[in-house]
XYZ file of N, CA, C and O in Angstrom:
616
model
N -10.033 25.855 -3.937
C -10.597 24.462 -3.666
C -12.123 24.559 -3.644
O -12.884 23.905 -4.415
N -12.765 25.399 -2.875
C -14.129 25.480 -2.665
C -14.806 26.472 -3.745
O -15.910 26.453 -3.989
N -13.956 27.173 -4.666
C -14.481 28.052 -5.712
C -14.653 27.417 -6.920
O -15.178 27.913 -7.825
N -14.288 26.115 -6.876
C -14.315 25.439 -8.143
C -15.758 24.706 -8.163
O -16.183 24.073 -7.189
N -16.175 24.427 -9.465
C -17.727 23.973 -9.437
C -17.506 22.448 -9.264
O -18.484 21.693 -8.721
N -16.450 21.746 -9.704
C -16.302 20.271 -9.483
C -16.375 19.972 -7.998
O -16.717 18.744 -7.633
N -15.982 20.866 -7.159
C -16.148 20.632 -5.737
C -17.598 20.486 -5.444
O -17.795 19.533 -4.609
N -18.291 21.150 -5.826
C -19.816 21.118 -5.614
C -20.385 19.847 -6.132
O -21.139 19.276 -5.345
N -20.025 19.421 -7.300
C -20.204 18.201 -8.034
C -20.083 17.065 -7.091
O -20.685 16.261 -6.982
N -18.756 17.051 -6.659
C -18.210 15.999 -5.943
C -18.844 15.969 -4.676
O -19.214 14.747 -3.958
N -19.110 17.038 -3.808
C -19.755 17.033 -2.645
C -21.168 16.384 -2.689
O -21.501 15.686 -1.773
N -21.986 16.965 -3.891
C -23.282 16.426 -4.046
C -23.352 14.819 -4.225
O -24.319 14.220 -3.775
N -22.396 14.373 -5.048
C -22.398 13.053 -5.484
C -22.105 12.192 -4.131
O -22.635 11.167 -3.828
N -21.191 12.784 -3.176
C -20.829 12.110 -2.080
C -21.941 11.987 -1.078
O -22.368 11.047 -0.589
N -22.712 13.303 -1.101
C -23.805 13.249 -0.146
C -25.051 12.394 -0.585
O -25.607 11.749 0.165
N -25.123 12.157 -1.893
C -26.331 11.411 -2.411
C -25.689 10.068 -2.164
O -26.765 8.982 -1.943
N -24.715 9.529 -2.229
C -24.114 8.156 -1.989
C -24.253 8.003 -0.471
O -24.709 6.738 -0.124
N -24.072 8.776 0.308
C -24.388 8.644 1.787
C -25.668 8.492 2.040
O -26.297 7.534 2.840
N -26.637 9.419 1.567
C -28.097 9.335 1.916
C -28.716 8.205 1.342
O -29.627 7.730 1.866
N -28.317 7.483 0.249
C -28.729 6.258 -0.269
C -28.641 5.261 0.475
O -29.368 4.257 0.373
N -27.808 5.106 1.490
C -27.707 4.070 2.374
C -28.625 3.912 3.261
O -29.131 2.855 3.769
N -29.456 5.238 3.610
C -30.434 5.037 4.699
C -31.766 5.228 4.107
O -32.776 5.204 4.950
N -32.110 5.243 2.844
C -33.280 5.228 2.210
C -33.527 3.972 1.595
O -32.625 3.233 1.084
N -34.803 3.290 1.701
C -35.062 2.114 1.050
C -34.639 2.130 -0.480
O -34.953 3.185 -1.213
N -34.011 1.064 -0.918
C -33.747 0.890 -2.437
C -34.851 0.161 -3.249
O -34.837 0.571 -4.335
N -35.465 -0.687 -2.608
C -36.499 -1.483 -3.312
C -37.529 -1.873 -2.384
O -37.283 -2.143 -1.150
N -38.788 -2.050 -2.802
C -39.767 -2.460 -1.923
C -40.646 -3.711 -2.448
O -40.628 -3.699 -3.697
N -41.005 -4.471 -1.433
C -41.669 -5.794 -2.026
C -42.848 -5.793 -1.202
O -42.819 -5.576 0.056
N -43.987 -6.152 -1.866
C -45.252 -6.209 -1.088
C -46.131 -7.516 -1.605
O -46.130 -7.712 -2.745
N -46.783 -8.275 -0.639
C -47.482 -9.228 -0.853
C -48.156 -9.699 0.429
O -47.620 -10.774 0.952
N -48.964 -8.842 0.932
C -49.433 -8.866 2.206
C -48.911 -8.052 3.091
O -49.654 -7.055 3.720
N -47.612 -8.078 3.354
C -47.002 -7.039 4.030
C -45.911 -6.362 3.270
O -45.402 -7.029 2.309
N -45.429 -5.240 3.492
C -44.373 -4.334 2.766
C -43.076 -4.648 3.421
O -42.745 -4.458 4.627
N -42.229 -5.121 2.629
C -40.873 -5.119 2.939
C -39.921 -4.341 2.139
O -40.016 -4.392 0.955
N -39.298 -3.551 2.864
C -38.306 -2.601 2.242
C -36.761 -3.177 2.272
O -36.404 -3.756 3.112
N -36.205 -2.933 1.076
C -34.779 -3.429 0.952
C -33.844 -2.275 0.995
O -34.089 -1.296 0.126
N -32.781 -2.149 1.790
C -31.969 -1.100 1.946
C -30.644 -1.760 2.191
O -30.595 -3.085 2.318
N -29.585 -0.934 2.137
C -28.081 -1.451 2.452
C -28.050 -2.188 3.753
O -28.528 -1.612 4.603
N -27.518 -3.150 3.844
C -27.405 -3.968 4.953
C -28.874 -4.619 5.415
O -28.944 -5.040 6.723
N -29.631 -4.463 4.446
C -31.043 -5.086 4.728
C -31.255 -6.492 4.428
O -32.130 -6.683 3.526
N -30.355 -7.391 4.656
C -30.434 -8.713 4.043
C -31.639 -9.361 4.689
O -31.774 -9.237 5.871
N -32.185 -10.366 4.066
C -33.137 -11.137 4.318
C -32.830 -12.719 4.237
O -32.263 -12.966 3.102
N -32.425 -13.165 5.323
C -31.451 -14.503 5.496
C -32.149 -15.532 4.579
O -31.351 -16.293 4.011
N -33.337 -15.632 4.629
C -34.062 -16.636 3.988
C -34.019 -16.574 2.524
O -34.281 -17.552 1.605
N -33.682 -15.405 2.086
C -33.695 -15.139 0.530
C -32.304 -15.804 -0.027
O -32.411 -15.843 -1.366
N -31.539 -16.131 0.470
C -30.360 -16.783 -0.093
C -29.126 -16.054 0.249
O -28.951 -15.106 0.672
N -28.004 -16.868 -0.006
C -26.703 -16.366 0.342
C -26.246 -15.324 -0.704
O -25.672 -14.251 -0.310
N -26.729 -15.269 -1.942
C -26.482 -14.141 -2.916
C -27.021 -13.097 -2.583
O -26.377 -11.966 -2.431
N -28.401 -13.075 -2.150
C -28.905 -11.926 -1.595
C -28.297 -11.149 -0.465
O -28.086 -10.030 -0.310
N -27.836 -12.013 0.554
C -27.311 -11.645 1.676
C -25.957 -10.741 1.392
O -25.667 -9.780 1.878
N -25.147 -11.496 0.560
C -23.786 -11.169 0.099
C -23.992 -9.928 -0.614
O -23.171 -8.632 -0.458
N -24.876 -9.810 -1.615
C -25.088 -8.425 -2.417
C -25.596 -7.319 -1.549
O -25.187 -6.221 -1.580
N -26.303 -7.588 -0.579
C -26.930 -6.624 0.395
C -25.676 -5.948 1.041
O -25.672 -4.733 1.291
N -24.907 -6.734 1.680
C -23.668 -6.239 2.388
C -22.679 -5.613 1.404
O -22.030 -4.627 1.843
N -22.554 -6.078 0.261
C -21.647 -5.533 -0.525
C -22.212 -4.035 -1.035
O -21.484 -3.088 -1.100
N -23.482 -3.914 -1.194
C -24.014 -2.602 -1.405
C -23.833 -1.651 -0.278
O -23.611 -0.537 -0.459
N -23.741 -2.278 0.860
C -23.583 -1.450 2.049
C -22.325 -0.937 2.237
O -22.043 0.043 3.019
N -21.269 -1.702 1.558
C -19.885 -1.343 1.703
C -19.542 -0.304 0.502
O -18.795 0.790 0.757
N -20.205 -0.693 -0.766
C -19.846 0.387 -1.791
C -20.428 1.714 -1.787
O -19.729 2.511 -2.037
N -21.449 1.771 -0.984
C -22.129 3.269 -0.937
C -21.081 4.114 -0.159
O -20.878 5.300 -0.635
N -20.775 3.937 1.046
C -19.776 4.660 1.676
C -18.644 4.822 1.107
O -17.908 5.982 1.119
N -17.982 3.857 0.501
C -16.640 3.785 -0.276
C -16.788 5.067 -1.516
O -15.808 5.793 -1.779
N -18.058 4.827 -2.194
C -18.064 5.855 -3.162
C -18.301 7.228 -2.698
O -17.573 8.320 -3.136
N -18.909 7.538 -1.542
C -18.811 8.841 -0.859
C -17.418 9.338 -0.410
O -17.200 10.488 -0.546
N -16.840 8.413 0.141
C -15.432 8.694 0.647
C -14.531 9.061 -0.562
O -13.786 10.166 -0.521
N -14.562 8.262 -1.675
C -13.708 8.702 -2.753
C -14.124 9.993 -3.564
O -13.390 10.919 -3.807
N -15.500 10.309 -3.437
C -16.070 11.568 -4.066
C -15.591 12.712 -3.116
O -15.022 13.690 -3.469
N -15.857 12.583 -1.883
C -15.361 13.598 -0.944
C -13.750 13.986 -0.876
O -13.281 15.143 -0.697
N -13.099 12.721 -0.858
C -11.681 12.982 -0.751
C -10.964 13.533 -2.019
O -10.175 14.321 -1.946
N -11.717 13.475 -3.150
C -11.291 14.291 -4.494
C -11.573 15.627 -4.364
O -10.698 16.156 -4.993
N -12.280 16.000 -3.417
C -12.384 17.507 -3.392
C -10.976 18.201 -3.015
O -10.560 19.170 -3.135
N -10.426 17.447 -1.862
C -9.271 17.944 -1.387
C -7.950 17.621 -2.200
O -6.941 18.137 -1.708
N -8.219 16.886 -3.306
C -6.917 16.761 -3.977
C -6.761 17.703 -5.153
O -6.377 17.338 -6.326
N -7.194 18.940 -4.977
C -7.207 19.784 -6.084
C -5.831 20.089 -6.440
O -5.598 20.569 -7.792
N -4.849 20.083 -5.784
C -3.436 20.344 -6.080
C -2.821 19.262 -6.906
O -2.055 19.630 -7.837
N -3.346 18.061 -6.850
C -2.899 16.891 -7.658
C -3.962 16.383 -8.478
O -4.769 15.610 -8.019
N -4.134 17.094 -9.779
C -5.221 16.835 -10.546
C -4.999 15.331 -11.223
O -6.233 14.828 -11.479
N -3.867 14.763 -11.275
C -3.928 13.375 -11.752
C -4.563 12.626 -10.985
O -5.277 11.562 -11.170
N -4.031 12.696 -9.602
C -4.584 11.743 -8.583
C -6.183 11.970 -8.381
O -6.922 11.122 -8.175
N -6.649 13.238 -8.492
C -7.950 13.655 -8.342
C -8.744 12.866 -9.577
O -9.905 12.380 -9.167
N -8.258 12.941 -10.845
C -8.894 12.322 -11.741
C -9.025 10.823 -11.683
O -9.983 10.311 -11.981
N -8.151 10.215 -11.016
C -7.998 8.704 -10.687
C -9.142 8.411 -9.724
O -9.853 7.345 -9.765
N -9.151 9.271 -8.701
C -10.069 9.149 -7.642
C -11.489 9.307 -8.136
O -12.421 8.491 -7.460
N -11.678 10.104 -8.955
C -13.200 10.377 -9.511
C -13.458 9.141 -10.334
O -14.508 8.603 -10.342
N -12.533 8.561 -11.020
C -12.724 7.300 -11.900
C -13.141 6.079 -11.092
O -13.911 5.477 -11.209
N -12.269 5.973 -9.836
C -12.664 5.066 -8.833
C -13.982 5.177 -8.288
O -14.813 4.185 -8.182
N -14.315 6.482 -8.055
C -15.828 6.654 -7.466
C -16.859 6.252 -8.570
O -17.699 5.695 -8.126
N -16.558 6.385 -9.696
C -17.589 5.712 -10.735
C -17.550 4.369 -10.726
O -18.674 3.728 -10.961
N -16.462 3.654 -10.621
C -16.384 2.079 -10.483
C -17.181 1.728 -9.483
O -17.774 0.727 -9.335
N -16.905 2.441 -8.239
C -17.572 2.075 -6.892
C -19.019 2.158 -7.024
O -19.833 1.392 -6.552
N -19.493 3.391 -7.590
C -20.848 3.575 -7.973
C -21.663 2.478 -8.764
O -22.538 1.875 -8.465
N -20.776 1.880 -9.782
C -21.185 0.893 -10.714
C -21.433 -0.423 -9.792
O -22.357 -1.187 -10.071
N -20.394 -0.751 -8.896
C -20.491 -1.932 -8.258
C -21.632 -1.754 -7.115
O -22.325 -3.005 -6.993
N -21.804 -0.594 -6.669
C -22.994 -0.383 -5.706
C -24.207 -0.553 -6.360
O -25.161 -1.383 -5.702
N -24.534 -0.003 -7.524
C -25.708 -0.247 -8.247
C -26.000 -1.567 -8.627
O -27.056 -2.251 -8.268
N -25.021 -2.419 -9.006
C -25.260 -3.706 -9.596
C -25.446 -4.600 -8.202
O -26.392 -5.437 -8.381
N -24.629 -4.253 -7.363
C -24.744 -5.177 -6.013
C -26.475 -5.012 -5.598
O -27.011 -5.893 -4.996
N -26.810 -3.868 -5.588
C -28.094 -3.558 -5.054
C -29.288 -4.067 -5.876
O -30.171 -4.668 -5.448
N -28.822 -4.049 -7.274
C -29.946 -4.636 -8.318
C -29.907 -6.162 -8.086
O -30.926 -6.901 -8.217
N -28.669 -6.917 -7.919
C -28.569 -8.302 -7.808
C -29.401 -8.670 -6.288
O -30.202 -9.665 -6.522
N -29.025 -7.927 -5.326
C -29.895 -8.402 -4.058
C -31.381 -8.292 -4.334
O -32.090 -9.055 -3.763
N -31.953 -7.082 -4.932
C -33.141 -6.965 -5.110
C -33.754 -8.008 -6.117
O -34.989 -8.544 -5.831
N -33.024 -8.530 -7.084
C -33.522 -9.609 -7.913
C -33.656 -10.858 -7.021
O -34.736 -11.498 -7.309
N -32.746 -11.345 -6.368
C -32.858 -12.454 -5.592
C -33.920 -12.265 -4.538
O -34.521 -13.425 -4.228
N -34.138 -11.133 -3.987
C -35.139 -10.987 -2.900
C -36.511 -11.213 -3.670
O -37.490 -11.759 -3.111
N -36.704 -10.708 -4.856
C -37.845 -10.799 -5.650
C -38.155 -12.224 -6.065
O -39.264 -12.714 -5.910
N -36.935 -12.934 -6.309
C -37.250 -14.424 -6.783
C -37.725 -15.253 -5.506
O -38.660 -16.015 -5.473
N -37.244 -14.760 -4.320
C -37.532 -15.428 -2.971
C -39.221 -15.115 -2.856
O -40.074 -15.970 -2.518
N -39.600 -13.806 -2.780
C -40.918 -13.311 -2.698
C -41.883 -14.263 -3.779
O -43.021 -14.527 -3.319
N -41.421 -14.307 -4.963
C -42.184 -14.874 -5.952
C -42.543 -16.327 -5.840
O -43.590 -16.867 -6.064
N -41.552 -17.030 -5.012
C -41.694 -18.336 -4.632
C -42.498 -18.699 -3.355
O -43.290 -19.623 -3.351
N -42.528 -17.666 -2.538
C -43.180 -17.873 -1.280
C -44.672 -17.142 -1.207
O -45.482 -17.649 -0.575
N -44.818 -16.253 -1.944
C -46.276 -15.476 -2.072
C -46.806 -15.608 -3.489
O -46.007 -15.609 -4.519
N -47.988 -15.896 -3.561
C -48.708 -15.854 -4.903
C -48.733 -14.463 -5.571
O -48.394 -14.619 -6.755
N -49.106 -13.386 -4.973
C -49.125 -12.278 -5.651
C -48.220 -11.214 -4.948
O -48.472 -10.161 -4.344
N -46.776 -11.411 -5.205
C -45.883 -10.428 -4.842
C -45.523 -9.437 -5.687
O -45.377 -9.708 -7.029
N -45.664 -8.161 -5.326
C -45.170 -7.016 -6.337
C -44.027 -6.268 -5.890
O -43.585 -6.437 -4.751
N -43.288 -5.663 -6.551
C -41.940 -5.033 -6.239
C -42.008 -3.711 -7.058
O -42.493 -3.631 -8.016
N -41.296 -2.797 -6.501
C -41.294 -1.414 -7.178
C -39.772 -0.751 -6.611
O -39.361 -0.796 -5.293
N -39.224 -0.061 -7.384
C -38.050 0.777 -6.815
C -38.500 1.846 -5.944
O -39.526 2.440 -6.000
N -37.318 2.276 -5.086
C -37.787 3.206 -4.037
C -36.848 4.385 -4.269
O -36.138 4.328 -5.154
N -36.927 5.259 -3.357
C -36.219 6.514 -3.332
C -34.545 6.441 -3.418
O -33.935 7.086 -3.970
N -34.027 5.084 -2.711
C -32.712 5.044 -2.592
C -32.125 4.704 -4.079
O -31.059 5.319 -4.306
N -32.739 4.201 -4.945
C -32.284 3.910 -6.237
C -32.298 5.293 -6.994
O -31.261 5.630 -7.783
N -33.445 6.035 -6.834
C -33.360 7.351 -7.676
C -32.268 8.397 -6.871
O -32.140 9.283 -7.872
N -32.035 8.141 -5.689
C -30.980 9.065 -5.325
C -29.580 8.714 -5.807
O -28.810 9.683 -5.989
N -29.587 7.545 -6.301
C -28.141 7.084 -6.866
C -28.023 7.376 -8.207
O -26.848 7.642 -8.665
N -29.099 7.529 -9.086
C -28.877 7.830 -10.308
C -28.331 8.996 -10.759
O -27.470 9.005 -11.845
N -28.332 10.066 -10.087
C -27.547 11.354 -10.571
C -26.135 11.270 -10.281
O -25.320 12.032 -10.802
N -25.649 10.414 -9.543
C -24.179 10.200 -9.107
C -23.237 10.213 -10.216
O -22.204 10.980 -10.336
N -23.361 9.370 -11.289
C -22.374 9.119 -12.368
C -22.397 10.502 -13.215
O -21.357 10.876 -13.674
N -23.519 11.108 -13.378
C -23.535 12.359 -14.019
C -22.809 13.546 -13.267
O -21.813 14.112 -13.923
N -22.987 13.565 -11.995
C -21.996 14.596 -11.248
C -20.681 14.261 -11.343
O -19.882 15.119 -11.353
N -20.428 13.011 -11.176
C -18.943 12.606 -11.355
C -18.266 12.906 -12.570
O -17.262 13.403 -12.760
N -19.090 12.655 -13.510
C -18.594 13.007 -14.984
C -18.527 14.466 -15.113
O -17.451 14.956 -15.644
N -19.352 15.172 -14.630
C -19.180 16.786 -14.629
C -18.030 17.227 -13.927
O -17.295 18.165 -14.290
N -17.890 16.614 -12.777
C -16.648 16.925 -12.019
C -15.460 16.604 -12.612
O -14.325 17.394 -12.644
N -15.289 15.274 -13.346
C -14.108 15.048 -14.172
C -13.791 15.988 -15.209
O -12.598 16.372 -15.369
N -14.926 16.478 -15.816
C -14.752 17.397 -16.899
C -14.178 18.795 -16.288
O -13.479 19.427 -17.247
N -14.871 19.152 -15.165
C -14.033 20.366 -14.551
C -12.696 20.160 -14.303
O -11.898 21.212 -14.353
N -12.172 19.090 -13.881
C -10.738 18.796 -13.536
C -9.960 18.926 -14.670
O -8.927 19.569 -14.652
N -10.501 18.289 -15.881
C -9.789 18.299 -17.047
C -9.633 19.775 -17.492
O -8.687 20.168 -18.268
N -10.804 20.602 -17.407
C -10.552 21.920 -17.837
C -9.623 22.547 -17.140
O -8.919 23.523 -17.574
N -9.565 22.395 -15.742
C -8.486 23.080 -14.778
C -7.181 22.880 -15.253
O -6.092 23.584 -15.308
N -7.099 21.472 -15.621
C -5.599 20.841 -16.019
C -5.217 21.642 -17.369
O -4.144 22.030 -17.687
N -6.272 21.947 -18.424
C -6.025 22.492 -19.574
C -5.713 23.929 -19.230
O -4.575 24.537 -19.949
N -6.175 24.671 -18.625
C -6.021 26.018 -18.162
C -4.459 26.152 -17.439
O -3.772 27.059 -17.876
N -4.165 25.161 -16.683
C -2.925 24.992 -16.131
C -1.782 24.916 -16.891
O -0.655 25.514 -16.857
N -1.988 24.088 -17.940
C -0.946 23.642 -18.983
C -0.776 24.825 -19.898
O 0.245 25.173 -20.370
N -1.906 25.719 -20.210
C -1.819 26.807 -21.132
C -1.167 27.914 -20.326
O -0.336 28.505 -21.056
N -1.147 27.906 -19.000
C -0.442 28.958 -18.405
C 0.944 28.750 -18.167
O 1.796 29.452 -18.290
N 1.429 27.271 -18.074
C 2.740 27.043 -18.098
C 3.492 27.194 -19.534
O 4.842 27.513 -19.367
N 2.812 27.222 -20.401
C 3.493 27.567 -21.705
C 3.828 29.146 -22.011
O 4.589 29.208 -22.790
N 3.181 29.887 -21.223
C 3.336 31.183 -21.308
C 4.583 31.476 -20.724
O 5.527 31.859 -20.440
């Protein structure tokens, strides 16, 4: 279980998903600096921004749980493959919901402030390696399956 490289990939992807919850995803400045992170909804920015903020807060831990749970399913490679694919889908939902929330927050700041600027923060950049790590883990699981099937033929 721990000697396989995909376990390391899955662990790092899960750790990045968890860590991205606590680091700002996007920042806005226009007089004062406002940081957007998971569950960092700004009520006056609108219902879509609040909903997307809470959705991003839910998808991040679900991605981490799916990635870490896949480590322990090494005996059932078919289920492990499905769980890694689920983690990729959850990652995409997390990314899209975070970007939607940041967009609507940007719209709000552009309407209320004359010179509002925005920029991505470390939370976004922590998320970006996750699909690559999950893809590499999936490749390792398929390689294990190929080796096991070749062994069964002998």
